[in-house]
Coordinates of C-alpha atoms and ligand atoms in Angstrom, one line a residue:
X100 CA 0.0 0.0 0.0
X101 CA 1.3 3.5 -0.8
X102 CA 1.8 6.3 1.7
X103 CA -1.5 8.1 1.1
X104 CA -3.5 4.8 1.0
X105 CA -2.1 3.9 4.3
X106 CA -2.8 7.1 6.1
X107 CA -6.2 7.3 4.5
X108 CA -7.0 3.8 5.6
X109 CA -5.6 4.5 9.0
X110 CA -7.9 7.5 9.4
X111 CA -11.0 5.8 8.1
X112 CA -12.9 5.8 11.3
X113 CA -12.0 9.4 12.2
X114 CA -12.9 10.6 8.7
X115 CA -16.2 8.7 8.6
X116 CA -17.4 10.3 11.8
X117 CA -16.0 13.8 11.0
X118 CA -17.0 14.0 7.4
X119 CA -20.5 12.7 7.8
X120 CA -21.2 15.4 10.4
X121 CA -19.5 18.1 8.4
X122 CA -21.3 17.2 5.2
X123 CA -24.6 16.9 7.0
X124 CA -24.2 20.3 8.4
X125 CA -23.1 22.0 5.2
X126 CA -26.0 20.4 3.4
X127 CA -28.4 22.0 5.8
X128 CA -26.9 25.5 5.3
X129 CA -27.6 27.5 2.2
X130 CA -25.4 30.3 3.6
X131 CA -22.6 30.8 6.0
X132 CA -23.8 32.2 9.3
X133 CA -22.8 32.2 13.0
X134 CA -24.8 29.0 13.8
X135 CA -22.7 27.2 11.1
X136 CA -19.4 28.1 12.8
X137 CA -20.7 27.1 16.2
X138 CA -21.9 23.7 15.0
X139 CA -18.6 23.1 13.3
X140 CA -16.9 23.8 16.5
X141 CA -19.1 21.2 18.2
X142 CA -18.2 18.6 15.5
X143 CA -14.5 19.3 16.0
X144 CA -14.8 18.8 19.7
X145 CA -16.6 15.6 19.2
X146 CA -13.6 14.3 17.2
X147 CA -11.3 15.0 20.1
X148 CA -9.8 18.2 18.6
X149 CA -10.2 19.7 22.1
X150 CA -12.1 22.9 23.0
X151 CA -9.2 25.3 22.8
X152 CA -8.0 24.1 19.4
X153 CA -11.6 23.7 17.9
X154 CA -12.2 27.3 18.9
X155 CA -8.9 28.5 17.3
X156 CA -9.8 26.6 14.0
X157 CA -13.2 28.3 13.9
X158 CA -11.8 31.7 14.8
X159 CA -9.4 31.5 11.8
X160 CA -12.2 30.2 9.5
X161 CA -14.4 33.2 10.5
X162 CA -11.6 35.6 9.8
X163 CA -10.8 34.0 6.3
X164 CA -14.5 33.8 5.3
X165 CA -14.8 37.5 6.1
X166 CA -11.6 38.6 4.4
X167 CA -12.2 36.6 1.3
X168 CA -15.9 37.3 1.3
X169 CA -16.7 33.7 0.9
X170 CA -20.5 32.9 0.7
X171 CA -20.6 29.3 -0.5
X172 CA -20.7 26.7 2.3
X173 CA -19.0 24.2 0.0
X174 CA -15.7 26.2 0.3
X175 CA -15.6 25.5 4.1
X176 CA -14.1 22.1 3.9
X177 CA -11.3 23.2 1.7
X178 CA -10.5 26.1 3.9
X179 CA -10.7 24.0 7.1
X180 CA -8.2 21.5 5.5
X181 CA -5.7 24.2 4.9
X182 CA -6.1 25.7 8.4
X183 CA -5.6 22.3 10.0
X184 CA -2.5 21.5 7.8
X185 CA -1.1 24.9 8.8
X186 CA -1.7 24.1 12.5
X187 CA 0.1 20.8 12.1
X188 CA 3.1 22.1 10.2
X189 CA 5.3 22.5 13.2
X190 CA 6.9 19.2 12.5
X191 CA 10.3 17.8 12.0
X192 CA 12.0 14.4 11.4
X193 CA 14.2 12.6 13.9
X194 CA 17.6 14.4 14.5
X195 CA 20.1 11.5 14.6
X196 CA 23.2 12.9 13.3
X197 CA 25.8 11.5 15.7
X198 CA 27.2 7.9 15.8
X199 CA 25.7 6.6 18.0
X200 CA 22.6 8.6 18.6
X201 CA 19.9 7.6 21.0
X202 CA 16.1 7.3 21.0
X203 CA 14.5 7.0 24.4
X204 CA 10.9 5.7 24.2
X205 CA 8.6 6.8 27.1
X206 CA 4.9 6.6 27.9
X207 CA 2.4 4.9 30.2
X208 CA 1.7 1.2 30.0
X209 CA -0.1 -0.2 27.0
X210 CA 0.2 2.8 24.7
X211 CA 2.4 1.0 22.2
X212 CA 6.0 1.7 23.2
X213 CA 7.4 -1.7 22.5
X214 CA 5.6 -2.1 19.2
X215 CA 6.7 1.3 18.1
X216 CA 10.3 0.4 18.8
X217 CA 10.0 -2.7 16.6
X218 CA 8.6 -0.6 13.8
X219 CA 11.1 2.2 14.2
X220 CA 14.0 -0.3 14.2
X221 CA 12.8 -1.8 11.0
X222 CA 12.4 1.7 9.4
X223 CA 15.9 2.9 10.4
X224 CA 17.4 -0.4 9.3
X225 CA 15.8 0.1 6.0
X226 CA 17.6 3.4 5.8
X227 CA 20.9 1.5 6.2
X228 CA 21.5 2.2 9.9
X229 CA 22.8 -0.3 12.4
X230 CA 20.3 -0.3 15.2
X231 CA 20.6 -1.8 18.7
X232 CA 17.8 -2.1 21.3
X233 CA 18.0 -1.8 25.0
X234 CA 15.3 -3.7 27.1
X235 CA 15.2 -1.2 29.9
X236 CA 11.6 -2.1 30.7
X237 CA 12.7 -4.6 33.3
X238 CA 9.4 -4.5 35.3
X239 CA 8.0 -7.7 33.7
X240 CA 9.8 -10.6 32.1
X241 CA 7.1 -10.6 29.3
X242 CA 8.1 -7.0 28.3
X243 CA 11.7 -8.2 27.7
X244 CA 10.5 -11.2 25.7
X245 CA 8.2 -9.0 23.6
X246 CA 11.0 -6.6 22.7
X247 CA 13.1 -9.7 21.8
X248 CA 10.5 -10.8 19.4
X249 CA 10.5 -7.4 17.7
X250 CA 14.3 -7.3 17.6
X251 CA 14.2 -10.6 15.7
X252 CA 11.5 -9.4 13.3
X253 CA 13.4 -6.2 12.6
X254 CA 16.7 -8.1 12.3
X255 CA 18.5 -5.9 14.9
X256 CA 20.5 -6.7 18.1
X257 CA 19.2 -6.3 21.6
X258 CA 20.7 -6.0 25.0
X259 CA 18.8 -7.4 28.0
X260 CA 19.2 -8.2 31.7
X261 CA 16.9 -10.2 33.9
X262 CA 13.5 -9.2 35.1
X263 CA 13.6 -6.8 38.0
X264 CA 17.2 -5.7 37.2
X265 CA 18.2 -2.0 37.2
X266 CA 17.1 -0.2 34.0
X267 CA 20.0 2.1 34.3
X268 CA 22.4 -0.8 34.0
X269 CA 20.6 -2.0 30.9
X270 CA 20.9 1.4 29.3
X271 CA 24.7 1.6 30.3
X272 CA 25.4 -1.9 28.8
X273 CA 23.4 -1.0 25.6
X274 CA 25.6 2.1 25.1
X275 CA 28.7 0.1 25.7
X276 CA 27.6 -2.6 23.2
X277 CA 26.7 0.1 20.7
X278 CA 30.1 1.7 20.9
X279 CA 32.0 -1.6 20.5
X280 CA 29.7 -2.8 17.7
X281 CA 29.7 0.5 15.9
X282 CA 25.9 1.0 16.0
X283 CA 24.3 4.1 14.6
X284 CA 21.2 4.2 16.7
X285 CA 20.4 3.0 20.2
X286 CA 16.7 2.6 20.9
X287 CA 15.7 2.2 24.6
X288 CA 12.4 0.8 25.9
X289 CA 11.3 1.9 29.2
X290 CA 8.7 0.8 31.8
X291 CA 5.3 2.5 31.7
X292 CA 4.1 1.3 35.1
X293 CA 5.9 1.5 38.3
X294 CA 4.8 1.6 41.9
X295 CA 3.9 5.2 41.5
X296 CA 4.4 8.2 39.3
X297 CA 7.3 9.7 41.2
X298 CA 9.1 6.3 40.9
X299 CA 8.5 6.3 37.2
X300 CA 9.7 9.9 36.7
X301 CA 12.8 9.3 38.9
X302 CA 13.7 6.2 36.8
X303 CA 13.4 8.1 33.5
X304 CA 15.6 10.9 35.0
X305 CA 18.2 8.4 36.0
X306 CA 18.3 6.8 32.6
X307 CA 18.6 10.3 31.0
X308 CA 21.5 11.1 33.3
X309 CA 23.4 7.9 32.3
X310 CA 22.8 8.8 28.6
X311 CA 24.2 12.3 29.0
X312 CA 27.1 11.1 31.0
X313 CA 28.1 8.2 28.7
X314 CA 27.3 10.0 25.5
X315 CA 27.7 13.7 26.2
X316 CA 27.9 14.8 22.6
X317 CA 25.2 12.5 21.1
X318 CA 21.9 13.4 19.6
X319 CA 19.1 12.2 21.9
X320 CA 15.5 11.9 20.9
X321 CA 13.0 11.4 23.7
X322 CA 9.8 10.3 22.2
X323 CA 6.6 10.2 24.2
X324 CA 4.2 7.5 22.9
X325 CA 0.5 8.3 23.2
X326 CA -2.5 6.1 22.5
X327 CA -4.9 8.1 20.2
X328 CA -7.9 5.9 21.4
X329 CA -7.7 7.7 24.8
X330 CA -8.6 11.0 23.2
X331 CA -8.1 14.0 25.4
X332 CA -6.5 11.8 28.1
X333 CA -3.6 11.4 25.8
X334 CA -3.3 15.3 25.8
X335 CA -3.3 15.2 29.7
X336 CA -0.6 12.5 29.8
X337 CA 1.6 14.6 27.4
X338 CA 1.2 17.6 29.8
X339 CA 2.4 15.5 32.7
X340 CA 5.4 13.9 31.0
X341 CA 6.3 17.3 29.5
X342 CA 6.7 18.7 33.0
X343 CA 9.4 16.2 33.9
X344 CA 11.0 14.9 30.7
X345 CA 12.7 16.7 28.0
X346 CA 10.4 15.4 25.2
X347 CA 11.6 16.0 21.7
X348 CA 8.7 14.4 19.8
X349 CA 5.5 12.5 20.1
X350 CA 4.4 9.2 18.5
X351 CA 0.7 8.8 18.3
X352 CA -0.4 5.2 18.0
X353 CA -3.5 3.3 17.2
X354 CA -5.0 5.9 14.9
X355 CA -6.4 3.0 12.9
X356 CA -8.7 1.8 15.6
X357 CA -10.3 5.1 16.6
X358 CA -12.6 7.9 15.5
X359 CA -10.7 10.2 17.8
X360 CA -7.9 11.1 15.3
X361 CA -8.6 14.8 15.9
X362 CA -6.5 14.4 19.0
X363 CA -3.4 14.8 16.7
X364 CA -4.4 18.5 16.1
X365 CA -5.0 19.1 19.7
X366 CA -1.6 17.8 20.7
X367 CA 0.2 19.7 18.0
X368 CA -1.6 23.0 18.7
X369 CA -1.6 22.9 22.5
X370 CA 1.6 21.2 23.5
X371 CA 3.9 22.7 20.9
X372 CA 5.8 19.4 20.7
X373 CA 6.1 18.0 17.2
X374 CA 4.3 14.9 16.3
X375 CA 7.0 12.8 14.6
X376 CA 5.3 9.5 13.8
X377 CA 1.8 7.9 13.8
X378 CA 0.9 4.3 14.3
X379 CA -1.8 3.0 11.9
X380 CA -1.7 -0.7 12.7
X381 CA 0.1 -3.6 14.5
X382 CA 2.3 -4.8 11.7
X383 CA 6.0 -3.9 11.4
X384 CA 5.4 -1.4 8.5
X385 CA 2.5 0.4 10.2
X386 CA 4.4 3.4 11.4
X387 CA 4.5 6.5 9.3
X388 CA 6.6 9.7 9.6
X389 CA 4.0 12.4 10.3
X390 CA 3.0 14.4 7.3
X391 CA 0.8 17.3 8.1
X392 CA -0.6 18.0 4.6
X393 CA -1.3 14.2 4.1
X394 CA -2.9 14.0 7.5
X395 CA -5.2 17.0 6.9
X396 CA -6.1 15.7 3.4
X397 CA -6.9 12.2 4.8
X398 CA -9.3 13.8 7.3
X399 CA -11.3 15.3 4.4
X400 CA -10.8 13.0 1.6
X401 CA -10.7 9.3 0.9
X402 CA -7.2 9.3 -0.6
X403 CA -7.1 5.6 -1.1
X404 CA -6.8 6.0 -4.9
X405 CA -3.5 7.9 -4.6
X406 CA -1.3 4.9 -4.2
Ligands
GDP285 P1 3.6 -0.7 25.7 O1 3.0 -1.3 27.0 O2 3.6 0.7 25.7 O3 5.0 -1.3 25.3 O4 2.6 -1.2 24.5 P2 2.8 -2.4 23.5 O5 3.8 -2.1 22.4 O6 2.9 -3.7 24.2 O7 1.3 -2.3 22.7 C1 0.1 -2.5 23.4 C2 -0.9 -3.1 22.4 O8 -1.2 -2.0 21.4 C3 -0.4 -4.2 21.5 O9 -1.5 -5.2 21.5 C4 -0.1 -3.6 20.2 O10 -0.2 -4.6 19.2 C5 -1.1 -2.5 20.1 N1 -0.6 -1.4 19.2 C6 0.5 -0.7 19.2 N2 0.5 0.2 18.2 C7 -0.6 0.1 17.5 C8 -1.2 0.7 16.4 O11 -0.7 1.7 15.8 N3 -2.4 0.3 15.9 C9 -3.0 -0.7 16.6 N4 -4.3 -1.1 16.1 N5 -2.6 -1.4 17.7 C10 -1.4 -1.0 18.1
MG286 MG1 6.2 -2.5 26.5

């Protein structure tokens, strides 16, 4: 499947909900009036765009309609698509210019961290990079095994210790292995659930300290993984992590299984952290670099035919 087909397929549920409501609304309106803007705002909120962001989108829409003297409701969709694409445009790829460089994957339990690591490893390997994984989620044995399966699938090395061992020591050993084997990228898994939140944040801080001590000049990406199916909860999680960790990007997973895809817009607009990847399925090739224009287009159009 091509790039557009995949994002289009991944956003199927979001688009179905959103477009049906927008089309229904526009059909019932012969002219553009204040009621139309208010109902559009409601629809955006229903798709998890969030109140603040929904209101900004409609504010911009009002302004453009007025400036350009638009009277045809049919033009609204096109204008919204552009406003959304613009809102999402604060994005950038991974910065991994040093050898080695590090990607630290963080987020609460079950959001898709381990799966994302497997997909990311495959993606980077396909770019010709030598990747090594660190199994620093030592909380459960199953977590280490699961990462092992992904390492095998992606065809990359992994460093692990036993269940319950010190995650900092795993990171330390992964860095040592990366140096001796000449790896380009280290990707570290981390636990999403500990005894309490302070514990979790302390552990992440400790891992970060080890990375900056052992690799002071390396590029480090700290990617926060969020589950799109949790809607506005994902935005709240991002706020909490942002307070304690130096997040450089967000990966939004499970867009394929939800109608709440509008949460991407909320995150990009309210948190000012770039969305770098989206997850659109459980398979190894179901991770896409985030493309604002393609995303906005896929919210409004079935782009399946563009493969
Ligand atoms: P972790 O606890 O954060 O490491 O989460 P996992 O990587 O173990 O993933 C939890 C579940 O979410 C697994 O069943 C994954 O297959 C599933 N998952 C992860 N990413 C996606 C995605 O993009 N789409 C779908 N549909 N499922 C996903
Ligand atoms: Mg995991």
